[in-house]
Amino acid sequence: MNIKQWLQVEYLPIPLIALMVLTRFHHFGDVLHLPDASLAVFFFAGFYRKKALFLFLLVLAGLIDYIAIANGTSSWCVSPAYVFLIPTYAVMWFAGRYCSTFKSLKMADLGMQFGVMALATSAAFAISNGSFYVFSGRYPDLSWGQYFARVAQYYPPYVSSVLLYMALGYGIIKLAKTLPAVAVNHKEV
């Protein structure tokens, strides 16, 4: 099976699920682990418009978190705000759906899609972190100013890792779209 077949809608869930399973245990990553790719996974799942995949990925994310916590990972992030991961992931899903309307991989379209991705990732950050601040009960005496000062350090790695995964995903898509042309040109030689 070639890369173009794997990018078809019926095969796409396999690499997306694998990517989420392999990366979800470490949010920002470290020397031995890749950063969490969940936001990029939801984006690309939305890009290929499989509605059932959205629900499946939500359940999978919760299951992975449950298994991780049961095996000793900190449960610090699990609070009443955890439910706000649904709209966080929905933002990425709908951004992917919107970006799927761009059919070409021309620079203007790619620039527009990159802008949508950056905006969606920033919105996802605001939803997930803002809801944690408001609803987790972990910061009862912290002002909004203090909160923003603390959370600002997490924004660059959060957005950059998601955008890196998305750029790699788009690179694979672009490569797959050029493969037929390369194969035809190679046969003519």
XYZ file of N, CA and C in Angstrom:
567
model
N 0.847 -1.173 0.000
C 0.000 0.000 0.000
C 0.896 1.241 0.000
N 0.590 2.188 -0.872
C 1.415 3.388 -0.947
C 0.847 4.512 -0.081
N 1.597 5.602 -0.006
C 1.215 6.712 0.875
C -0.098 7.360 0.437
N -0.360 7.414 -0.848
C -1.599 8.022 -1.316
C -2.810 7.227 -0.824
N -2.721 5.898 -0.826
C -3.815 5.089 -0.323
C -4.040 5.320 1.169
N -2.954 5.506 1.925
C -3.095 5.752 3.355
C -3.754 7.086 3.644
N -3.648 8.022 2.726
C -4.264 9.323 2.932
C -5.724 9.349 2.510
N -6.228 8.266 1.954
C -7.632 8.193 1.607
C -8.446 8.136 2.899
N -9.677 8.577 2.829
C -10.523 8.688 4.008
C -10.641 7.373 4.773
N -10.751 6.251 4.086
C -10.959 4.994 4.798
C -9.726 4.537 5.572
N -8.542 5.005 5.218
C -7.320 4.605 5.922
C -6.818 5.653 6.904
N -7.276 6.871 6.796
C -6.767 7.966 7.616
C -6.875 7.730 9.122
N -7.949 7.127 9.622
C -8.019 6.959 11.077
C -6.859 6.174 11.675
N -6.285 5.250 10.960
C -5.222 4.410 11.517
C -4.002 5.240 11.933
N -3.417 6.061 11.038
C -2.266 6.854 11.502
C -2.653 7.930 12.516
N -3.865 8.482 12.423
C -4.283 9.498 13.395
C -4.419 8.882 14.790
N -5.048 7.731 14.860
C -5.197 7.045 16.146
C -3.818 6.684 16.698
N -2.957 6.158 15.855
C -1.608 5.783 16.295
C -0.852 7.002 16.823
N -0.956 8.123 16.125
C -0.267 9.334 16.560
C -0.776 9.798 17.918
N -2.094 9.743 18.122
C -2.636 10.158 19.413
C -2.173 9.210 20.515
N -2.239 7.925 20.266
C -1.834 6.945 21.275
C -0.358 7.103 21.628
N 0.478 7.353 20.648
C 1.920 7.449 20.886
C 2.361 8.747 21.562
N 1.549 9.800 21.448
C 2.018 11.098 21.946
C 1.213 11.680 23.099
N 0.055 11.181 23.394
C -0.825 11.836 24.366
C -0.294 11.790 25.800
N 0.598 10.890 26.103
C 1.066 10.728 27.473
C 1.984 11.863 27.939
N 2.531 12.642 27.022
C 3.471 13.707 27.389
C 3.068 14.990 26.678
N 2.458 15.918 27.433
C 1.870 17.105 26.826
C 2.868 17.908 25.995
N 3.974 18.303 26.593
C 4.947 19.120 25.869
C 6.107 18.304 25.310
N 6.197 17.043 25.676
C 7.294 16.222 25.198
C 8.551 16.468 26.009
N 9.536 15.654 25.749
C 10.844 15.799 26.378
C 11.862 15.098 25.487
N 13.021 14.825 26.011
C 14.084 14.231 25.209
C 13.664 12.881 24.623
N 12.882 12.122 25.365
C 12.500 10.779 24.940
C 11.102 10.681 24.323
N 10.299 11.739 24.414
C 8.906 11.656 23.987
C 8.513 12.844 23.113
N 7.715 12.550 22.099
C 7.168 13.614 21.262
C 6.068 14.345 22.018
N 5.849 15.629 21.711
C 4.754 16.344 22.369
C 3.401 15.804 21.895
N 2.390 16.056 22.691
C 1.030 15.601 22.416
C 0.554 16.128 21.056
N 0.064 15.227 20.230
C -0.415 15.585 18.891
C -1.938 15.614 18.805
N -2.629 15.577 19.937
C -4.089 15.463 19.925
C -4.770 16.582 19.134
N -4.340 17.820 19.305
C -4.985 18.915 18.581
C -4.810 18.764 17.075
N -3.619 18.392 16.640
C -3.383 18.181 15.211
C -4.188 16.986 14.703
N -4.316 15.958 15.520
C -5.112 14.786 15.134
C -6.561 15.197 14.908
N -7.124 15.984 15.815
C -8.506 16.442 15.635
C -8.627 17.338 14.403
N -7.618 18.159 14.140
C -7.647 18.999 12.943
C -7.717 18.137 11.685
N -6.822 17.172 11.560
C -6.798 16.347 10.354
C -8.012 15.417 10.269
N -8.552 14.996 11.409
C -9.788 14.211 11.382
C -10.924 15.075 10.831
N -10.965 16.342 11.224
C -11.965 17.258 10.676
C -11.719 17.546 9.210
N -10.460 17.616 8.829
C -10.082 17.871 7.436
C -10.674 16.824 6.504
N -10.715 15.589 6.977
C -11.259 14.509 6.159
C -12.712 14.173 6.483
N -13.349 14.977 7.351
C -14.796 15.005 7.544
C -15.454 13.700 7.962
N -14.814 12.908 8.756
C -15.463 11.696 9.282
C -16.066 12.052 10.633
N -17.390 12.266 10.671
C -18.053 12.704 11.901
C -17.910 11.692 13.032
N -18.023 10.414 12.727
C -17.903 9.392 13.767
C -16.500 9.388 14.366
N -15.520 9.797 13.597
C -14.147 9.821 14.086
C -13.981 10.845 15.204
N -14.708 11.951 15.147
C -14.629 12.961 16.204
C -15.014 12.342 17.549
N -16.143 11.668 17.599
C -16.599 11.040 18.842
C -15.640 9.935 19.292
N -15.183 9.146 18.335
C -14.240 8.080 18.670
C -12.970 8.662 19.282
N -12.440 9.734 18.684
C -11.214 10.342 19.202
C -11.420 10.955 20.583
N -12.608 11.515 20.843
C -12.897 12.033 22.182
C -12.836 10.904 23.215
N -13.495 9.797 22.898
C -13.486 8.654 23.810
C -12.061 8.112 23.968
N -11.334 8.022 22.868
C -9.962 7.535 22.923
C -9.085 8.430 23.800
N -9.227 9.736 23.660
C -8.443 10.669 24.480
C -8.740 10.449 25.964
N -10.018 10.321 26.305
C -10.389 10.071 27.696
C -9.843 8.746 28.203
N -9.896 7.724 27.365
C -9.383 6.406 27.742
C -7.873 6.443 27.961
N -7.164 7.107 27.068
C -5.703 7.232 27.224
C -5.375 7.960 28.518
N -6.102 9.047 28.797
C -5.862 9.789 30.034
C -6.143 8.914 31.258
N -7.224 8.147 31.206
C -7.564 7.254 32.317
C -6.446 6.230 32.551
N -5.984 5.613 31.485
C -4.916 4.614 31.586
C -3.634 5.245 32.117
N -3.319 6.436 31.628
C -2.101 7.119 32.084
C -2.175 7.423 33.579
N -3.310 7.925 34.029
C -3.465 8.265 35.451
C -3.450 6.997 36.308
N -4.101 5.941 35.812
C -4.111 4.671 36.548
C -2.705 4.086 36.676
N -1.808 4.485 35.781
C -0.436 3.976 35.812
C 0.570 4.976 36.374
N 0.082 5.959 37.113
C 0.981 6.834 37.842
C 1.186 8.236 37.307
N 0.618 8.573 36.166
C 0.729 9.940 35.671
C -0.104 10.860 36.562
N 0.347 12.067 36.765
C -0.363 13.016 37.614
C -1.773 13.296 37.071
N -2.710 13.415 37.982
C -4.090 13.745 37.600
C -4.378 15.234 37.789
N -3.356 16.046 37.864
C -3.489 17.479 38.118
C -4.474 18.151 37.159
N -4.441 17.781 35.897
C -5.279 18.445 34.897
C -6.717 17.931 34.868
N -7.000 16.850 35.568
C -8.363 16.321 35.584
C -9.136 17.030 36.694
N -10.133 17.788 36.271
C -10.933 18.611 37.174
C -12.280 18.829 36.486
N -13.164 19.601 37.093
C -14.417 19.902 36.392
C -14.194 20.595 35.034
N -13.027 21.157 34.828
C -12.722 21.819 33.549
C -12.395 20.821 32.443
N -12.192 19.562 32.789
C -11.829 18.540 31.791
C -12.846 18.468 30.657
N -14.109 18.696 30.973
C -15.161 18.640 29.958
C -14.953 19.699 28.865
N -14.209 20.746 29.167
C -13.952 21.791 28.176
C -12.950 21.359 27.106
N -12.418 20.155 27.232
C -11.619 19.626 26.132
C -12.507 19.335 24.923
N -13.787 19.111 25.150
C -14.700 18.871 24.019
C -14.752 20.091 23.105
N -15.052 21.296 23.613
C -15.025 22.445 22.701
C -13.614 22.776 22.204
N -12.605 22.465 23.002
C -11.224 22.678 22.560
C -10.949 21.864 21.304
N -11.289 20.580 21.352
C -11.072 19.706 20.197
C -12.039 20.034 19.062
N -13.236 20.492 19.400
C -14.206 20.864 18.353
C -13.691 22.044 17.530
N -13.020 22.987 18.173
C -12.425 24.121 17.440
C -11.458 23.598 16.382
N -10.631 22.643 16.771
C -9.657 22.098 15.822
C -10.356 21.300 14.727
N -11.355 20.538 15.101
C -12.139 19.750 14.144
C -12.750 20.664 13.076
N -13.435 21.726 13.530
C -14.091 22.625 12.578
C -13.085 23.429 11.760
N -11.939 23.734 12.341
C -10.885 24.395 11.563
C -10.409 23.464 10.452
N -10.271 22.191 10.764
C -9.899 21.209 9.742
C -10.963 21.104 8.661
N -12.216 21.101 9.058
C -13.310 21.049 8.076
C -13.253 22.268 7.155
N -13.019 23.449 7.750
C -12.939 24.664 6.938
C -11.754 24.590 5.979
N -10.620 24.167 6.473
C -9.425 24.097 5.622
C -9.567 23.054 4.518
N -10.442 22.084 4.697
C -10.635 21.078 3.654
C -11.312 21.657 2.420
N -11.882 22.853 2.544
C -12.521 23.477 1.385
C -11.491 24.029 0.404
N -10.252 24.195 0.849
C -9.191 24.647 -0.035
C -8.652 23.432 -0.775
N -8.879 23.377 -2.055
C -8.520 22.187 -2.824
C -7.081 22.180 -3.333
N -6.486 23.342 -3.474
C -5.127 23.371 -4.018
C -4.114 23.536 -2.888
N -2.894 23.236 -3.208
C -1.803 23.440 -2.265
C -0.928 24.606 -2.725
N -1.574 25.610 -3.337
C -0.852 26.820 -3.742
C -0.491 27.628 -2.501
N 0.517 28.456 -2.632
C 1.026 29.216 -1.490
C -0.054 30.088 -0.845
N -0.921 30.712 -1.642
C -1.971 31.563 -1.069
C -2.929 30.739 -0.219
N -3.328 29.583 -0.729
C -4.224 28.707 0.029
C -3.532 28.154 1.271
N -2.283 27.768 1.129
C -1.541 27.261 2.285
C -1.373 28.337 3.351
N -1.135 29.570 2.920
C -1.021 30.682 3.864
C -2.327 30.910 4.618
N -3.445 30.835 3.899
C -4.752 30.987 4.533
C -4.988 29.847 5.534
N -4.653 28.633 5.136
C -4.846 27.488 6.015
C -3.947 27.580 7.252
N -2.720 28.023 7.059
C -1.816 28.185 8.194
C -2.381 29.221 9.166
N -2.930 30.299 8.627
C -3.550 31.316 9.483
C -4.736 30.764 10.258
N -5.565 29.972 9.596
C -6.707 29.337 10.272
C -6.206 28.390 11.357
N -5.172 27.614 11.041
C -4.609 26.688 12.032
C -4.068 27.440 13.245
N -3.345 28.517 12.999
C -2.773 29.288 14.105
C -3.884 29.902 14.956
N -4.910 30.442 14.311
C -6.032 31.025 15.040
C -6.783 29.954 15.832
N -7.042 28.808 15.210
C -7.756 27.722 15.893
C -6.941 27.196 17.071
N -5.635 27.053 16.886
C -4.786 26.558 17.970
C -4.765 27.557 19.125
N -4.736 28.843 18.818
C -4.787 29.870 19.865
C -6.128 29.832 20.592
N -7.220 29.642 19.841
C -8.544 29.539 20.469
C -8.619 28.290 21.349
N -8.055 27.189 20.873
C -8.043 25.951 21.662
C -7.260 26.164 22.961
N -6.142 26.866 22.862
C -5.342 27.175 24.051
C -6.154 28.007 25.034
N -6.839 29.033 24.526
C -7.638 29.909 25.392
C -8.765 29.129 26.073
N -9.431 28.259 25.329
C -10.526 27.478 25.910
C -10.009 26.519 26.975
N -8.993 25.742 26.633
C -8.533 24.724 27.581
C -7.885 25.348 28.815
N -7.064 26.348 28.630
C -6.387 26.954 29.774
C -7.294 27.889 30.558
N -8.124 28.646 29.853
C -9.064 29.539 30.547
C -10.072 28.765 31.374
N -10.601 27.689 30.818
C -11.564 26.884 31.577
C -10.895 26.224 32.784
N -9.643 25.832 32.625
C -8.931 25.237 33.760
C -8.761 26.273 34.876
N -8.434 27.484 34.505
C -8.282 28.544 35.497
C -9.600 28.820 36.220
N -10.688 28.892 35.460
C -11.976 29.261 36.041
C -12.635 28.109 36.803
N -12.582 26.892 36.270
C -13.389 25.807 36.818
C -12.630 24.715 37.584
N -11.307 24.726 37.540
C -10.576 23.618 38.177
C -10.557 23.708 39.696
N -10.712 24.912 40.236
C -10.617 25.089 41.679
C -9.182 25.119 42.181
N -8.235 25.113 41.264
C -6.820 25.082 41.647
C -6.247 26.490 41.893
N -6.946 27.532 41.436
C -6.426 28.900 41.535
C -7.445 29.848 42.164
N -7.897 29.595 43.349
C -8.947 30.448 43.922
C -8.489 31.865 44.246
N -7.219 32.071 44.527
C -6.737 33.401 44.920
C -5.884 34.073 43.852
N -5.853 33.518 42.673
C -5.006 34.042 41.604
C -5.810 35.023 40.744
N -5.265 36.207 40.534
C -5.955 37.183 39.682
C -5.748 36.808 38.211
N -6.577 37.407 37.356
C -6.422 37.148 35.919
C -5.038 37.577 35.436
N -4.533 38.695 35.931
C -3.195 39.155 35.547
C -2.111 38.157 35.926
N -2.197 37.643 37.147
C -1.236 36.639 37.585
C -1.371 35.363 36.756
N -2.609 35.010 36.468
C -2.839 33.807 35.666
C -2.213 33.955 34.287
N -2.467 35.093 33.622
C -1.898 35.308 32.285
C -0.374 35.298 32.318
N 0.203 35.856 33.362
C 1.667 35.849 33.486
C 2.192 34.416 33.602
N 1.488 33.579 34.343
C 1.913 32.184 34.502
C 1.709 31.368 33.236
N 0.553 31.536 32.612
C 0.198 30.679 31.484
C 0.908 31.096 30.196
N 1.412 32.308 30.140
C 2.094 32.794 28.929
C 3.289 31.916 28.559
N 3.928 31.313 29.532
C 5.087 30.458 29.242
C 4.691 29.180 28.505
N 3.427 28.777 28.617
C 2.977 27.541 27.969
C 2.465 27.757 26.552
N 2.132 28.985 26.220
C 1.568 29.266 24.901
C 2.529 28.929 23.751
N 3.781 29.394 23.762
C 4.665 29.089 22.624
C 4.862 27.589 22.367
N 5.161 26.756 23.380
C 5.317 25.334 23.047
C 3.995 24.680 22.633
N 2.896 25.125 23.188
C 1.576 24.583 22.850
C 1.281 24.812 21.373
N 1.409 26.048 20.944
C 1.089 26.395 19.557
C 2.146 25.850 18.595
N 3.414 25.966 18.943
C 4.456 25.539 18.001
C 4.437 24.039 17.754
N 4.174 23.232 18.782
C 4.142 21.784 18.549
C 2.963 21.403 17.664
N 1.814 22.034 17.869
C 0.640 21.745 17.029
C 0.913 22.175 15.593
N 1.449 23.350 15.410
C 1.716 23.827 14.054
C 2.787 22.993 13.365
N 3.733 22.481 14.123
C 4.752 21.597 13.545
C 4.108 20.300 13.047
N 3.258 19.706 13.862
C 2.551 18.497 13.424
C 1.712 18.783 12.177
N 1.061 19.928 12.158
C 0.230 20.272 11.007
C 1.077 20.497 9.760
N 2.205 21.155 9.913
C 3.089 21.365 8.765
C 3.596 20.025 8.228
N 3.945 19.115 9.127
C 4.378 17.784 8.694
C 3.240 17.049 7.980
N 2.029 17.165 8.523
C 0.871 16.537 7.887
C 0.628 17.085 6.491
N 0.691 18.400 6.355
C 0.519 19.006 5.036
C 1.660 18.618 4.100
N 2.859 18.477 4.636
C 3.979 18.030 3.804
C 3.742 16.633 3.260
N 3.203 15.760 4.091
C 2.887 14.400 3.640
C 1.799 14.430 2.577
N 0.789 15.264 2.787
C -0.285 15.386 1.795
C 0.268 15.898 0.471
N 1.109 16.926 0.529
C 1.692 17.483 -0.699
C 2.545 16.428 -1.403
N 3.332 15.698 -0.636
C 4.144 14.629 -1.207
C 3.264 13.588 -1.882
N 2.206 13.202 -1.220
C 1.306 12.185 -1.783
C 0.652 12.667 -3.069
N 0.330 13.956 -3.119
C -0.295 14.487 -4.333
C 0.684 14.569 -5.491
N 1.969 14.655 -5.202
C 2.961 14.723 -6.279
C 3.439 13.343 -6.713
N 3.175 12.321 -5.925
C 3.641 10.973 -6.268
C 3.161 10.482 -7.628
N 1.891 10.643 -7.980
C 1.471 10.185 -9.307
C 2.247 10.885 -10.429
N 2.492 12.183 -10.265
C 3.242 12.915 -11.287
C 4.681 12.419 -11.365
N 5.281 12.132 -10.220
C 6.649 11.621 -10.204
C 6.694 10.242 -10.842
N 5.729 9.384 -10.541
C 5.691 8.033 -11.098
C 5.523 8.081 -12.606
N 4.661 8.967 -13.118
C 4.462 9.097 -14.562
C 5.732 9.601 -15.230
N 6.365 10.607 -14.663
C 7.601 11.152 -15.227
C 8.715 10.107 -15.190
N 8.761 9.299 -14.169
C 9.796 8.273 -14.048
C 9.615 7.186 -15.124
N 8.371 6.818 -15.438
C 8.108 5.803 -16.440
C 8.461 6.283 -17.839
N 8.350 7.596 -18.071
C 8.647 8.137 -19.391
C 10.137 8.151 -19.685
N 10.968 8.121 -18.668
C 12.425 8.207 -18.853
C 13.000 6.941 -19.340
